Short mmCIF file of C-alpha atoms in Angstrom, two decimals:
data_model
loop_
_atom_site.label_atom_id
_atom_site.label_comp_id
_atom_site.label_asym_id
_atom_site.label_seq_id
_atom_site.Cartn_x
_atom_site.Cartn_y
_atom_site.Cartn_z
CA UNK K 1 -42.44 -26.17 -7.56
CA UNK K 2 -39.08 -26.39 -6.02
CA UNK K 3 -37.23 -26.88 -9.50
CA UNK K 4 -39.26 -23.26 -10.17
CA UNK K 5 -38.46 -21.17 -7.31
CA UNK K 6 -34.63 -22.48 -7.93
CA UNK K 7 -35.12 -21.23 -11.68
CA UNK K 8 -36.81 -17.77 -10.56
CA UNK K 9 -33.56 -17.11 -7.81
CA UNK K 10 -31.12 -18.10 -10.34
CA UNK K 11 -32.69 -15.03 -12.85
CA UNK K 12 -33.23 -12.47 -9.87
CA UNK K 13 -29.52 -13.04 -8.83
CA UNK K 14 -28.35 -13.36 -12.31
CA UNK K 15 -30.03 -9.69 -13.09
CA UNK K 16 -28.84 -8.10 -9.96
CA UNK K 17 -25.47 -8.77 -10.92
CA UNK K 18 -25.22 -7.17 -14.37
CA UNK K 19 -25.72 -3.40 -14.93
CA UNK K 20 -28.92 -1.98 -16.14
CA UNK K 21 -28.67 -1.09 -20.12
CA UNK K 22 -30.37 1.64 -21.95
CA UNK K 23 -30.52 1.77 -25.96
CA UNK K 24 -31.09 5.64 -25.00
CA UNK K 25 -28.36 8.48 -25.32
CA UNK K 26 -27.08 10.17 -21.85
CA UNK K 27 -30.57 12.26 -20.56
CA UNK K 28 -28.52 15.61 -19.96
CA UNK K 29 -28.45 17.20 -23.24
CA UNK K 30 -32.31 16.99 -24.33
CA UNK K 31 -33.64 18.26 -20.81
CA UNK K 32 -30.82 20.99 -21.69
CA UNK K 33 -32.30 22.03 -24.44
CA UNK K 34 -36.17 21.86 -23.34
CA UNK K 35 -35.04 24.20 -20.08
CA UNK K 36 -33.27 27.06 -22.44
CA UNK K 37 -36.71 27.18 -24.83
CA UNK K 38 -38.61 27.13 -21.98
CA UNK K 39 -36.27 29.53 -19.69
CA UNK K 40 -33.64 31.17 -21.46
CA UNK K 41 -32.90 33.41 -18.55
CA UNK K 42 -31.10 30.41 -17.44
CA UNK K 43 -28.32 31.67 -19.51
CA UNK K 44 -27.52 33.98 -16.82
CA UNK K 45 -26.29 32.22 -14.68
CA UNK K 46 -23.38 30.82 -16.75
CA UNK K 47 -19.96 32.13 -15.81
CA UNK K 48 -17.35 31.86 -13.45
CA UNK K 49 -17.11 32.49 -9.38
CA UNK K 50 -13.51 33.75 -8.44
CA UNK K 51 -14.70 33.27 -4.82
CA UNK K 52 -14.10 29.65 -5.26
CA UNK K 53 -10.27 30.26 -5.21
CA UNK K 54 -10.62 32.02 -1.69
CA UNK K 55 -12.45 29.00 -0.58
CA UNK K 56 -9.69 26.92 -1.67
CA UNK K 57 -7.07 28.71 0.82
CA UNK K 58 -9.39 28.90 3.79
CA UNK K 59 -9.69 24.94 3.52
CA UNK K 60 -6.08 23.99 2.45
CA UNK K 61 -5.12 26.26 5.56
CA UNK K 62 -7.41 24.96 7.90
CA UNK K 63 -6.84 21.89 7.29
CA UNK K 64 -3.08 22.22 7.33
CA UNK K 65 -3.66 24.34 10.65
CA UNK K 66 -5.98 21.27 12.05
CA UNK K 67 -3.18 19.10 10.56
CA UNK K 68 -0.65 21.26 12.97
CA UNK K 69 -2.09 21.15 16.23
CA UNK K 70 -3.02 17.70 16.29
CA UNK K 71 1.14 16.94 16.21
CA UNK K 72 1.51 15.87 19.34
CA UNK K 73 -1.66 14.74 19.85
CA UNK K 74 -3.16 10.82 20.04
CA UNK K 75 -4.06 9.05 16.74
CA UNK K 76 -6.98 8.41 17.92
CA UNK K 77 -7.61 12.08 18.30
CA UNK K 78 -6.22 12.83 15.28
CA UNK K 79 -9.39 9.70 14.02
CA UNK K 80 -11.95 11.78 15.59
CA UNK K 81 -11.24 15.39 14.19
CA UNK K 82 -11.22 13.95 10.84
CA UNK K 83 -14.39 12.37 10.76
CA UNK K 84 -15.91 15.10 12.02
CA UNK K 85 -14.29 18.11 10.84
CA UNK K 86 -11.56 16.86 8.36
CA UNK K 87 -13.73 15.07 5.87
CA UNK K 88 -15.91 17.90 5.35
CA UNK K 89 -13.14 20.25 4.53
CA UNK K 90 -11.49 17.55 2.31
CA UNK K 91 -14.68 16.64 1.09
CA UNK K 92 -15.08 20.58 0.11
CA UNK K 93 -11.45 20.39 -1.73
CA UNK K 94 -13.23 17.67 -4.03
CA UNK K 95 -16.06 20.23 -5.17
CA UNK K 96 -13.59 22.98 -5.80
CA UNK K 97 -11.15 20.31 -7.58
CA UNK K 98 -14.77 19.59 -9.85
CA UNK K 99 -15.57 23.47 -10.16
CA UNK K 100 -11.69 23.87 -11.74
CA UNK K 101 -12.12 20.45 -13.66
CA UNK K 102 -14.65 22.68 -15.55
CA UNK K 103 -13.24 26.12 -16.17
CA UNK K 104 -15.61 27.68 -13.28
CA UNK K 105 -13.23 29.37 -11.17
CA UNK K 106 -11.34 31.80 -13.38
CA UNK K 107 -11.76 32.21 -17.13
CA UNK K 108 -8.13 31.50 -17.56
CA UNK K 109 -7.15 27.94 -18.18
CA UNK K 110 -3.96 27.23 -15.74
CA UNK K 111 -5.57 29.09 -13.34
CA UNK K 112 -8.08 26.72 -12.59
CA UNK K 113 -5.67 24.00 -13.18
CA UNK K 114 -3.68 25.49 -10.87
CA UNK K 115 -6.41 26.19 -8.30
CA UNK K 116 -7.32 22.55 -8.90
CA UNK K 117 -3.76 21.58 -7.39
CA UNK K 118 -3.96 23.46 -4.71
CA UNK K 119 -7.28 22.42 -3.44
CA UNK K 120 -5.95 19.05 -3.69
CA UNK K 121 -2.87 19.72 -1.17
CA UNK K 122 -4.69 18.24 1.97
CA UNK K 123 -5.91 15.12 -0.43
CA UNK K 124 -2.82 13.67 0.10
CA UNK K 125 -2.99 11.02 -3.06
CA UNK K 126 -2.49 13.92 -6.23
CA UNK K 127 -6.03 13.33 -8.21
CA UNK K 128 -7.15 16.90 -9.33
CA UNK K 129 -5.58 16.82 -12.97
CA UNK K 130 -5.95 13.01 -13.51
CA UNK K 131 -9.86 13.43 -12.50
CA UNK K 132 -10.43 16.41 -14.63
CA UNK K 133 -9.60 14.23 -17.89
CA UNK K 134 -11.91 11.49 -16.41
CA UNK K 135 -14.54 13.52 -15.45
CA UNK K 136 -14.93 15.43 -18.41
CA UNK K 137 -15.47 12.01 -20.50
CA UNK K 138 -18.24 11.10 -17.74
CA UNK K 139 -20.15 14.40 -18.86
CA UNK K 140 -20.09 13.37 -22.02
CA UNK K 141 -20.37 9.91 -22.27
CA UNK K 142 -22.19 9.10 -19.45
CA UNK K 143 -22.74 4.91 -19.23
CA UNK K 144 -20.43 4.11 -21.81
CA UNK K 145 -18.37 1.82 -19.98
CA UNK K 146 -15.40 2.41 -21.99
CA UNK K 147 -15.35 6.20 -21.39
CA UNK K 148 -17.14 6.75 -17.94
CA UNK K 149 -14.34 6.10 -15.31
CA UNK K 150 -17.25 7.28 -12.47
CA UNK K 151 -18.72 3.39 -13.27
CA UNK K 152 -17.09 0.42 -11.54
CA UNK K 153 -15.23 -1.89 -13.79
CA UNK K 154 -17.12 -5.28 -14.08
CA UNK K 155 -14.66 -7.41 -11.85
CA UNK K 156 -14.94 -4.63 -9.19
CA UNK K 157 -18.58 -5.02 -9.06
CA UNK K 158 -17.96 -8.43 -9.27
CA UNK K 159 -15.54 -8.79 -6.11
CA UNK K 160 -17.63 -6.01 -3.95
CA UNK K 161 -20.81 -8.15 -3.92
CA UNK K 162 -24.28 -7.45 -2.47
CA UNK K 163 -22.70 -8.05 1.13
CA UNK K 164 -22.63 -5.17 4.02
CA UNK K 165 -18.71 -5.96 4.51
CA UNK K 166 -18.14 -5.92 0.99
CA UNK K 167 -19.47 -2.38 -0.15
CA UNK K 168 -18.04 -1.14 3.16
CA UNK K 169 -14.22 -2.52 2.11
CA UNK K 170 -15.36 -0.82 -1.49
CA UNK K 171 -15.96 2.49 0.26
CA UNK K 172 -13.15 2.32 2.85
CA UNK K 173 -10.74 1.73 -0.38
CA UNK K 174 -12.79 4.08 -2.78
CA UNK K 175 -9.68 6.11 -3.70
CA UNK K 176 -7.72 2.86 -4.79
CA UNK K 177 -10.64 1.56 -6.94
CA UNK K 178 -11.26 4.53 -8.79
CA UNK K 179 -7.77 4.75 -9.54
CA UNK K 180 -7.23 1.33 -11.06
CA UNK K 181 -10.17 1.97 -13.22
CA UNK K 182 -8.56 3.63 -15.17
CA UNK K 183 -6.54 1.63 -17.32
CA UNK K 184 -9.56 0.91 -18.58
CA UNK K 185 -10.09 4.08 -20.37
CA UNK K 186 -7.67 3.36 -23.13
CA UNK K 187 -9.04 6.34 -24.99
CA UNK K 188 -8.19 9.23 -21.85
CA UNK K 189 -4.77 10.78 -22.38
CA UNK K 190 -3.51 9.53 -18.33
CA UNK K 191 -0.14 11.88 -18.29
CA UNK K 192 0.38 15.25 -19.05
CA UNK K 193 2.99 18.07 -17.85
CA UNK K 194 0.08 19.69 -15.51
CA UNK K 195 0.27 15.42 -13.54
CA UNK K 196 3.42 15.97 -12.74
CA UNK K 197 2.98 19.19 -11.39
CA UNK K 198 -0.02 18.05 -9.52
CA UNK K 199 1.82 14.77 -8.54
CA UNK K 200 5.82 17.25 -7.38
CA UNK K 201 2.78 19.47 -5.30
CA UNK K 202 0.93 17.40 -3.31
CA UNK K 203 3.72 14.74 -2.40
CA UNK K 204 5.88 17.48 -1.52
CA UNK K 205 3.41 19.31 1.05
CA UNK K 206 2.95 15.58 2.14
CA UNK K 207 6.59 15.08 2.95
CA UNK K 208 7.11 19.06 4.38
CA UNK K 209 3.97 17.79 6.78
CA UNK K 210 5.89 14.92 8.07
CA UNK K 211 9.24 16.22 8.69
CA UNK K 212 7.63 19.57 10.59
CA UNK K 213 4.77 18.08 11.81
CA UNK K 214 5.20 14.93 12.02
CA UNK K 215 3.55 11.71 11.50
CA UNK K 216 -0.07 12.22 13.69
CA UNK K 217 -0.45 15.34 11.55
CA UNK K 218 0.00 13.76 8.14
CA UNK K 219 -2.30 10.60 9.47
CA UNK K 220 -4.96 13.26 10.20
CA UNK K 221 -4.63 14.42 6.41
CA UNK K 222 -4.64 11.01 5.77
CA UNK K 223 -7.66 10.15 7.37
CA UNK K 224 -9.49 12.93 6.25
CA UNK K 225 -8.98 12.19 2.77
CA UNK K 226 -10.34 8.39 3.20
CA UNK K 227 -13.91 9.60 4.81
CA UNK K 228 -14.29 12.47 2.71
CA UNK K 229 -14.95 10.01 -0.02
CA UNK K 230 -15.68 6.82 1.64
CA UNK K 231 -16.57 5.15 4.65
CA UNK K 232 -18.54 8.00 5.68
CA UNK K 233 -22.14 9.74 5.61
CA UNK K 234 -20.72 12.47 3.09
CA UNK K 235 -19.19 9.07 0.96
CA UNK K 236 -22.92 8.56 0.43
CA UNK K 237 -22.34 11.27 -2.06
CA UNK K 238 -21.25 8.91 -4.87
CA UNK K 239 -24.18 6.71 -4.87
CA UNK K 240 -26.47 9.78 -4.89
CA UNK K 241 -25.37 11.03 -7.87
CA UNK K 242 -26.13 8.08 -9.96
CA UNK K 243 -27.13 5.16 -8.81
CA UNK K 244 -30.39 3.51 -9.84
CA UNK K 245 -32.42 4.01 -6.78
CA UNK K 246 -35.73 4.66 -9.06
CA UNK K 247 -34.76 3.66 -12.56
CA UNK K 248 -34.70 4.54 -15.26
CA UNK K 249 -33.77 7.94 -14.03
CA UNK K 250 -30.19 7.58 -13.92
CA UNK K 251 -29.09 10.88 -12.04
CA UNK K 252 -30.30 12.18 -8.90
CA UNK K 253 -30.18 15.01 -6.74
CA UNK K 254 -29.69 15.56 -2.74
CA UNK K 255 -31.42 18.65 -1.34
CA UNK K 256 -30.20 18.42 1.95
CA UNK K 257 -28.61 20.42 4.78
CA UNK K 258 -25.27 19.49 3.88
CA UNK K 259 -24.98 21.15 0.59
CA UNK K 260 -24.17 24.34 2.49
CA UNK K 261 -20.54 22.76 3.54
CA UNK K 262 -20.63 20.74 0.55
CA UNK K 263 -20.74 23.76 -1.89
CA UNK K 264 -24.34 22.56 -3.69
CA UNK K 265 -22.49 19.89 -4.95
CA UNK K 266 -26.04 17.82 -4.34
CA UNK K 267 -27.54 19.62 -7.31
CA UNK K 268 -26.65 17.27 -9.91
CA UNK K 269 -29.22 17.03 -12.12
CA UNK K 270 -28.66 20.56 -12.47
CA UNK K 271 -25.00 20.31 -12.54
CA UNK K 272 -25.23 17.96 -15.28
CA UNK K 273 -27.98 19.73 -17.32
CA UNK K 274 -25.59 22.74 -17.38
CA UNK K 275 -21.56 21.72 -16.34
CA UNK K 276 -21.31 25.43 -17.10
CA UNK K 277 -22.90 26.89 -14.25
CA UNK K 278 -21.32 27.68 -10.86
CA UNK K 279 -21.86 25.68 -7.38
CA UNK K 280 -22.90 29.23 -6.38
CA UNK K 281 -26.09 29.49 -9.12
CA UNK K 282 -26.97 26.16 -9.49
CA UNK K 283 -30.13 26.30 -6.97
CA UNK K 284 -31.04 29.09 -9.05
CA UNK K 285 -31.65 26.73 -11.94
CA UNK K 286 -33.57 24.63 -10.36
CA UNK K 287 -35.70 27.75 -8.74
CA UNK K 288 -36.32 29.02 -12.16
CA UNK K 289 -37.32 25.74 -13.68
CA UNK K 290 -39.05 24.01 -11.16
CA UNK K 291 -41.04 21.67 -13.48
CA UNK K 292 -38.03 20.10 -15.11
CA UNK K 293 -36.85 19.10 -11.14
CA UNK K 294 -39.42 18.97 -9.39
CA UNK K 295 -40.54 15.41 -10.75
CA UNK K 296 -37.69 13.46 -10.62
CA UNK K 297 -36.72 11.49 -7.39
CA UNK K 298 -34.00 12.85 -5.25
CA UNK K 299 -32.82 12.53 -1.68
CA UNK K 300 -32.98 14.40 1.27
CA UNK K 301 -29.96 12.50 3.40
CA UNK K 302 -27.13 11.25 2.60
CA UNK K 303 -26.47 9.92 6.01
CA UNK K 304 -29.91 7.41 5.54
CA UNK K 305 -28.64 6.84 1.94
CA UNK K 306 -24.73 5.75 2.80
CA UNK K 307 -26.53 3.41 5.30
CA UNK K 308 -29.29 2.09 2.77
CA UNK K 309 -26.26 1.32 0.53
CA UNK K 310 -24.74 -0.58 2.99
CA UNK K 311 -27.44 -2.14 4.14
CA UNK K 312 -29.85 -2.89 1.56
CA UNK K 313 -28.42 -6.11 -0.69
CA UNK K 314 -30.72 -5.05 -3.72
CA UNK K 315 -27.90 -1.63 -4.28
CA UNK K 316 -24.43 -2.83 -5.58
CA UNK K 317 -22.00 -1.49 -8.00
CA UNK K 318 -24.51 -3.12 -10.58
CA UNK K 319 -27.07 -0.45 -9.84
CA UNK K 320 -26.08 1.79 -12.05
CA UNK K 321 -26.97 2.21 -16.21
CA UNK K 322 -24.73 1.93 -18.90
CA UNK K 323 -24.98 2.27 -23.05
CA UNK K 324 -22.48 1.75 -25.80
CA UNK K 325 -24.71 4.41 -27.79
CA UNK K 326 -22.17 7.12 -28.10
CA UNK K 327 -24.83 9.79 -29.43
CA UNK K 328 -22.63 10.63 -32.61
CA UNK K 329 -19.87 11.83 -30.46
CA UNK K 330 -16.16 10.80 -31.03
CA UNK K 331 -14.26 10.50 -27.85
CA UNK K 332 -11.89 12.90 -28.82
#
């Protein structure tokens, strides 16, 4: 009996520590496709919002404001406003970085690059370009492990564990990890002239903040970067969107109160059934097709998920579902 229950541990921790796999093409595209037969009104909602870009400056200049005043001010202050005013702002950056990843802010091209850069001024580390070329793939390719730089890389999974400590070091250092993932997307173009623009922007405004500000300021912008996508409730974020919490539904939505200073960004299943629609519209797709959404699981806090996470040994960086079915698409 012993020899048994020994066996049975060694398979439960042996399957907890590989991702899920699905012989199944990404679940966007068909749903997609059901929802426009079924509502083609849904059409309407396609387009652009130009209000995005006014968004952009209130929060860049509030947070440079915030960024001002806390100058000669105690770190520890400077701790405190950013967890719970900073990251939210920051956090808000990230959506309008997304909406400009996919063409929604202006119908010209360098526009929303450009908007993209400037949303990522308070961000500190320059991301808005390099994620666009990422993200894109992760629409597309969603699960293929080779193409989706939103999955953690198998030693990173690996390393993080099961532990509380170790998923809280994983979302502490969120930035870092995502960033080394990358090398191994050997088919994403990393460097292009709008990087380096992205990259001369945001380190400059970095170094302008510490010689007129000084250092507490940019450590405010620095903290507020670090909890608006990690060791924070709104960090809970990125293991709403698609980790396996009631597989094999692989993407879920949060319909919480915090979509309203999160820009909808909770709407995912939406977002992802139609990257084409607007933060602004996309509760209006799942109004007018309420029995496409209204099945599927999705969350209500992201504070009680972030601490679930945490807590809960069964979620890891294995809980999420991948495929090397590439649904006829080429990469390029």
């Amino acid at each position: 009996v012993e020899v048994s229950n020994n066996i049975r541990q060694l398979k439960m921790t042996s399957a907890k520590n590989e991702f899920q796999f699905s012989n199944t093409v990404e679940p966007h595209k068909e749903r997609t496709r059901a929802i426009l037969k079924a509502h083609p009104e849904v059409r309407e909602h396609i387009g652009r919002n130009p209000v995005s870009f006014l968004i952009i400056l209130f929060a860049v200049g509030l947070q440079l404001t915030i960024a001002y005043f806390l100058s000669s001010q105690s770190w520890w202050l400077a701790l405190i406003v950013a967890f719970l005013v900073g990251a939210f702002a920051n956090h808000a950056c990230y959506v309008l970085i997304h909406e400009a990843a996919h063409n929604l802010i202006f119908k010209n091209r360098p526009m929303n690059y450009i908007s993209g850069i400037l949303a990522d001024i308070p961000n500190v580390l320059p991301s808005s370009v390099s994620f666009r070329s990422y993200h894109l793939k992760h629409h597309s390719f969603q699960g293929d492990y080779y193409l989706d730089a939103d999955l953690a890389s198998k030693w990173e999974a690996k390393i993080i564990g099961h532990s509380f400590f170790g998923k809280a070091l994983w979302e502490i250092l969120f930035p870092v990890f995502q960033a080394i993932r990358t090398p191994r997307m050997k088919e994403i173009q990393f460097m292009n002239m709008w990087t380096i623009i992205n990259w001369v922007v945001v380190f400059g405004v970095d170094a302008l903040v510490i010689v007129f500000f000084g250092w507490n300021s940019f450590l405010y912008l620095v903290f507020s970067f670090f909890f608006s996508i990690g060791f924070h409730p709104l960090g809970a974020r990125w293991i709403q969107e698609h980790f396996l919490i009631a597989p094999p539904q692989e993407t879920y939505s949060y319909y919480g109160p915090l979509n309203t200073v999160a820009l909808n960004v909770g709407y995912h299943n939406e977002h992802h059934d139609f990257p084409s629609i607007p933060w602004s519209n996309l509760p209006k797709v799942k109004a007018a097709a309420p029995e496409f959404y209204d099945n599927l699981v999705y969350h209500k806090s992201w504070t009680k998920l972030w601490l679930k996470f945490l807590f809960d040994p069964k979620l890891s960086l294995y809980s999420r579902m991948i495929r090397d079915n590439r649904g006829g698409l080429s990469a390029e």
